[in-house]
Short mmCIF file of C-alpha atoms in Angstrom, two decimals:
data_model
loop_
_atom_site.label_atom_id
_atom_site.label_comp_id
_atom_site.label_asym_id
_atom_site.label_seq_id
_atom_site.Cartn_x
_atom_site.Cartn_y
_atom_site.Cartn_z
CA MET A 72 0.84 -2.01 -1.25
CA ARG A 73 2.31 0.50 -3.05
CA ILE A 74 1.46 3.83 -1.82
CA LEU A 75 1.31 7.41 -3.54
CA LEU A 76 3.51 10.31 -2.34
CA VAL A 77 3.31 13.88 -3.03
CA GLU A 78 5.63 15.61 -2.33
CA ASP A 79 7.76 18.62 -3.88
CA ASP A 80 10.18 18.56 -0.96
CA ILE A 81 13.78 16.01 -2.70
CA MET A 82 14.71 15.80 0.56
CA ILE A 83 11.45 14.96 2.88
CA GLY A 84 10.73 12.70 0.03
CA GLU A 85 13.04 11.35 -0.56
CA GLU A 86 13.53 9.85 2.95
CA VAL A 87 9.91 9.55 2.50
CA ARG A 88 10.16 7.31 -0.24
CA ALA A 89 12.83 5.56 2.03
CA ALA A 90 11.25 4.61 4.76
CA LEU A 91 7.99 3.99 2.67
CA ARG A 92 10.44 1.36 1.15
CA GLU A 93 12.39 -0.18 4.48
CA ALA A 94 8.32 -1.05 5.08
CA SER A 95 7.88 -3.59 2.03
CA TYR A 96 5.15 -0.08 0.28
CA ALA A 97 6.18 0.04 -3.42
CA VAL A 98 6.03 3.73 -4.17
CA ASP A 99 6.12 6.03 -6.68
CA TRP A 100 6.72 10.10 -5.84
CA VAL A 101 5.10 13.39 -7.81
CA ARG A 102 6.31 16.54 -6.75
CA ASP A 103 2.89 18.70 -8.13
CA GLY A 104 -0.55 18.87 -8.09
CA ALA A 105 -0.97 18.22 -11.59
CA ALA A 106 1.42 15.22 -12.38
CA ALA A 107 -0.57 13.63 -8.91
CA LEU A 108 -4.08 13.85 -10.04
CA SER A 109 -2.71 12.11 -13.17
CA ALA A 110 -1.75 9.14 -11.43
CA LEU A 111 -4.63 8.69 -10.10
CA SER A 112 -6.16 8.63 -12.91
CA SER A 113 -4.13 6.96 -15.86
CA VAL A 114 -5.30 3.73 -16.47
CA SER A 115 -2.38 2.67 -14.77
CA SER A 116 -4.14 3.41 -11.27
CA LEU A 117 -6.74 0.48 -11.51
CA SER A 118 -5.60 -3.27 -12.18
CA ALA A 119 -7.09 -5.35 -14.70
CA THR A 120 -9.56 -6.28 -11.50
CA HIS A 121 -10.73 -3.07 -11.18
CA GLN A 122 -9.17 -2.21 -8.17
CA PRO A 123 -6.99 1.00 -7.20
CA VAL A 124 -3.70 -0.27 -7.17
CA TYR A 125 -2.69 2.77 -4.58
CA ALA A 126 -3.70 1.16 -1.45
CA ALA A 127 -3.41 5.20 0.38
CA ALA A 128 -1.28 7.78 -0.75
CA LEU A 129 0.51 10.90 1.05
CA LEU A 130 0.01 14.14 0.86
CA ASP A 131 1.37 17.54 0.59
CA LEU A 132 -0.94 21.00 1.06
CA GLY A 133 2.07 23.40 0.06
CA LEU A 134 2.24 22.01 -3.70
CA PRO A 135 3.93 24.15 -6.67
CA GLY A 136 0.72 25.30 -8.61
CA ARG A 137 -2.24 23.30 -7.69
CA ASP A 138 -2.43 22.99 -4.27
CA GLY A 139 -2.73 19.77 -3.04
CA LEU A 140 -6.58 20.57 -1.27
CA SER A 141 -7.76 21.50 -4.77
CA VAL A 142 -6.17 17.93 -5.70
CA LEU A 143 -8.09 16.74 -2.56
CA ARG A 144 -10.99 17.71 -4.26
CA GLN A 145 -10.54 16.02 -7.46
CA LEU A 146 -9.79 13.00 -5.97
CA ARG A 147 -12.63 12.58 -3.65
CA SER A 148 -15.50 13.11 -6.71
CA GLY A 149 -14.58 10.19 -7.89
CA CYS A 150 -11.59 8.11 -6.00
CA ASP A 151 -12.10 6.48 -1.95
CA ILE A 152 -8.03 5.34 -1.06
CA PRO A 153 -7.23 6.16 2.23
CA VAL A 154 -5.39 10.12 1.61
CA LEU A 155 -3.23 10.98 5.38
CA ILE A 156 -2.17 14.80 4.59
CA ILE A 157 1.23 15.87 4.78
CA THR A 158 1.91 19.69 5.91
CA ALA A 159 3.91 22.20 7.62
CA ARG A 160 -0.10 24.67 7.84
CA ASP A 161 0.16 23.77 11.30
CA GLY A 162 -3.46 26.03 11.71
CA VAL A 163 -6.10 25.10 13.28
CA GLN A 164 -8.62 25.98 9.97
CA ASP A 165 -5.47 24.59 7.32
CA ARG A 166 -6.26 20.94 9.32
CA ILE A 167 -9.68 21.53 9.44
CA ASP A 168 -9.81 22.22 5.63
CA GLY A 169 -8.23 19.00 5.18
CA LEU A 170 -10.21 16.99 6.61
CA ASP A 171 -13.53 18.32 5.53
CA ALA A 172 -12.14 18.13 2.20
CA GLY A 173 -12.04 14.95 2.10
CA ALA A 174 -8.06 13.63 4.34
CA ASP A 175 -8.14 10.36 6.79
CA ASP A 176 -5.69 11.73 8.78
CA TYR A 177 -3.40 15.47 9.37
CA VAL A 178 0.27 14.49 10.20
CA LEU A 179 2.33 17.70 10.68
CA LYS A 180 6.13 18.17 9.26
CA PRO A 181 9.16 17.91 10.54
CA PHE A 182 7.12 15.02 11.82
CA ALA A 183 8.80 10.83 13.54
CA LEU A 184 8.81 8.50 10.32
CA GLY A 185 6.86 5.95 13.02
CA GLU A 186 4.04 8.05 13.85
CA LEU A 187 3.69 7.94 9.89
CA LEU A 188 4.22 5.22 9.21
CA ALA A 189 1.76 3.85 12.33
CA ARG A 190 -1.06 6.88 10.95
CA LEU A 191 -0.96 5.39 7.36
CA ARG A 192 -1.77 1.86 9.50
CA ALA A 193 -4.06 2.87 10.79
CA VAL A 194 -6.10 4.87 8.07
CA MET A 195 -5.66 2.21 5.43
CA ARG A 196 -6.89 -0.37 9.01
CA ARG A 197 -10.31 1.84 8.51
CA LYS A 198 -10.48 1.73 5.04
CA SER A 199 -10.33 -1.78 5.22
CA GLY A 200 -13.61 -2.02 8.88
CA ALA A 201 -10.49 -3.70 10.26
CA ALA A 202 -9.75 -3.12 13.61
CA THR A 203 -6.14 -4.03 14.00
CA ASP A 204 -2.71 -5.16 12.10
CA LEU A 205 -3.69 -8.62 11.88
CA LEU A 206 -4.88 -10.06 8.82
CA ASP A 207 -6.51 -13.30 9.41
CA ASN A 208 -8.58 -15.77 7.28
CA GLY A 209 -8.90 -18.67 9.35
CA ALA A 210 -5.76 -20.57 7.53
CA VAL A 211 -3.52 -18.04 6.80
CA GLN A 212 -2.52 -14.90 8.80
CA LEU A 213 -0.60 -11.58 8.45
CA ASP A 214 0.83 -9.34 10.81
CA LEU A 215 1.09 -5.86 9.70
CA GLY A 216 2.34 -3.77 12.37
CA THR A 217 5.97 -6.92 12.16
CA LYS A 218 5.58 -7.96 8.88
CA THR A 219 5.21 -12.23 10.47
CA ALA A 220 2.62 -14.27 8.74
CA ARG A 221 1.89 -18.01 10.18
CA TRP A 222 0.03 -21.02 8.83
CA GLN A 223 -3.25 -22.05 10.86
CA LYS A 224 -1.47 -22.99 14.24
CA SER A 225 1.73 -23.01 13.52
CA PRO A 226 4.58 -20.43 14.83
CA PRO A 227 5.11 -17.01 12.90
CA VAL A 228 7.33 -17.17 10.39
CA SER A 229 9.16 -13.47 9.22
CA LEU A 230 9.20 -12.63 6.09
CA SER A 231 10.65 -10.38 3.47
CA ALA A 232 10.07 -6.97 2.49
CA ARG A 233 9.16 -8.31 -1.24
CA GLU A 234 6.58 -11.56 -0.09
CA PHE A 235 4.65 -9.76 2.94
CA ALA A 236 4.29 -7.69 0.09
CA LEU A 237 2.59 -10.14 -2.11
CA LEU A 238 1.08 -12.09 0.70
CA GLN A 239 -1.03 -8.57 1.89
CA ALA A 240 -1.78 -8.24 -1.36
CA LEU A 241 -3.83 -11.18 -1.07
CA MET A 242 -5.02 -11.50 2.27
CA GLN A 243 -6.60 -8.18 1.48
CA ARG A 244 -8.75 -9.73 -1.47
CA PRO A 245 -9.74 -12.36 0.18
CA GLY A 246 -11.16 -15.27 -1.84
CA ALA A 247 -10.51 -13.17 -4.68
CA ILE A 248 -8.13 -14.17 -8.21
CA LEU A 249 -5.38 -12.45 -8.49
CA SER A 250 -3.47 -12.70 -12.39
CA ARG A 251 1.23 -11.73 -12.42
CA SER A 252 -0.56 -8.00 -13.98
CA ASP A 253 -2.03 -7.65 -10.68
CA LEU A 254 0.68 -9.02 -8.44
CA GLU A 255 2.72 -6.78 -10.13
CA GLU A 256 1.29 -3.82 -9.77
CA ARG A 257 1.18 -3.72 -6.24
CA ILE A 258 4.44 -4.69 -5.14
CA TYR A 259 6.53 -2.59 -7.97
CA GLY A 260 7.03 1.00 -7.65
CA TRP A 261 7.42 3.16 -11.28
CA GLY A 262 10.90 2.94 -12.27
CA GLU A 263 11.29 -0.89 -10.61
CA GLU A 264 13.10 -2.77 -12.74
CA VAL A 265 9.86 -6.29 -12.70
CA GLU A 266 12.82 -9.68 -12.45
CA SER A 267 11.25 -12.42 -14.68
CA ASN A 268 8.93 -14.78 -13.11
CA ALA A 269 9.51 -12.70 -9.65
CA VAL A 270 5.72 -13.95 -8.44
CA GLU A 271 6.26 -17.10 -9.12
CA PHE A 272 9.02 -17.46 -7.47
CA LEU A 273 8.13 -15.30 -4.22
CA ILE A 274 4.79 -17.97 -4.32
CA HIS A 275 7.25 -20.41 -4.10
CA ALA A 276 9.14 -19.06 -1.04
CA LEU A 277 5.72 -17.95 0.96
CA ARG A 278 4.95 -21.53 0.63
CA LYS A 279 8.32 -22.93 1.43
CA LYS A 280 8.16 -20.94 4.48
CA LEU A 281 4.26 -20.96 5.60
CA ASP A 282 3.43 -24.73 3.95
CA LYS A 283 2.31 -25.97 0.40
CA ASP A 284 -1.33 -25.53 0.63
CA ALA A 285 -0.79 -22.08 2.15
CA ILE A 286 -1.96 -20.02 -1.97
CA LYS A 287 -3.84 -21.46 -4.77
CA ASN A 288 -3.45 -21.51 -7.97
CA ILE A 289 -5.98 -21.31 -10.65
CA ARG A 290 -4.37 -22.64 -13.69
CA GLY A 291 -4.46 -19.72 -16.52
CA MET A 292 -5.82 -17.51 -14.05
CA GLY A 293 -3.72 -16.48 -10.76
CA TRP A 294 -3.95 -17.29 -7.06
CA MET A 295 -5.53 -16.95 -4.05
CA VAL A 296 -5.04 -17.48 -0.24
CA ALA A 297 -6.20 -20.88 0.56
CA ARG A 298 -9.71 -20.86 2.12
CA PRO A 299 -9.95 -22.68 5.86
CA VAL A 300 -10.92 -26.33 5.70
#
């Protein structure tokens, strides 16, 4: 899952980015409103399947130049990804303004990183219509909280950060075929080197942990999660 982090404070930004990466997210970090809008409106923000690459945005309000509320209002004119505001503005009216502008949730600084990650998962669940952290298509189950997966009735297995990110990308598009570039966009952030044959290597590892039939290859097109028999 790829997250857009919009935060001008270097210390907070580094801590949040590290926590997101530890939680298996790919992160693009920008430090002002103009850069945020550029990232969201760029050609690279849409995959070949015309689905937003960013699963969510973490947005500070007190940005240099164009402030966060202005960014949020423009974002909402053409983008519906979940937005979690992270800010030191603790007034009731500030929270009302943020929510009315289209934010999905609001976290006040200083915050516990564990709470931030939990709220991020919650806003993404609401967006997808899921009630829990469990993605289940009847054949493969993926627990977003524990980062474990299971094939049918087999015991759950732990996944690496990249394995988790790739399987989550497939599980969130049930029935869809994702190409190599689609998957790379979702598991790598800016500045991260895309290793040769990384997608194939990760799929091989997932099949070994789950089952050889857990992920299907559609020749010349890409991969999809197996459907229940």
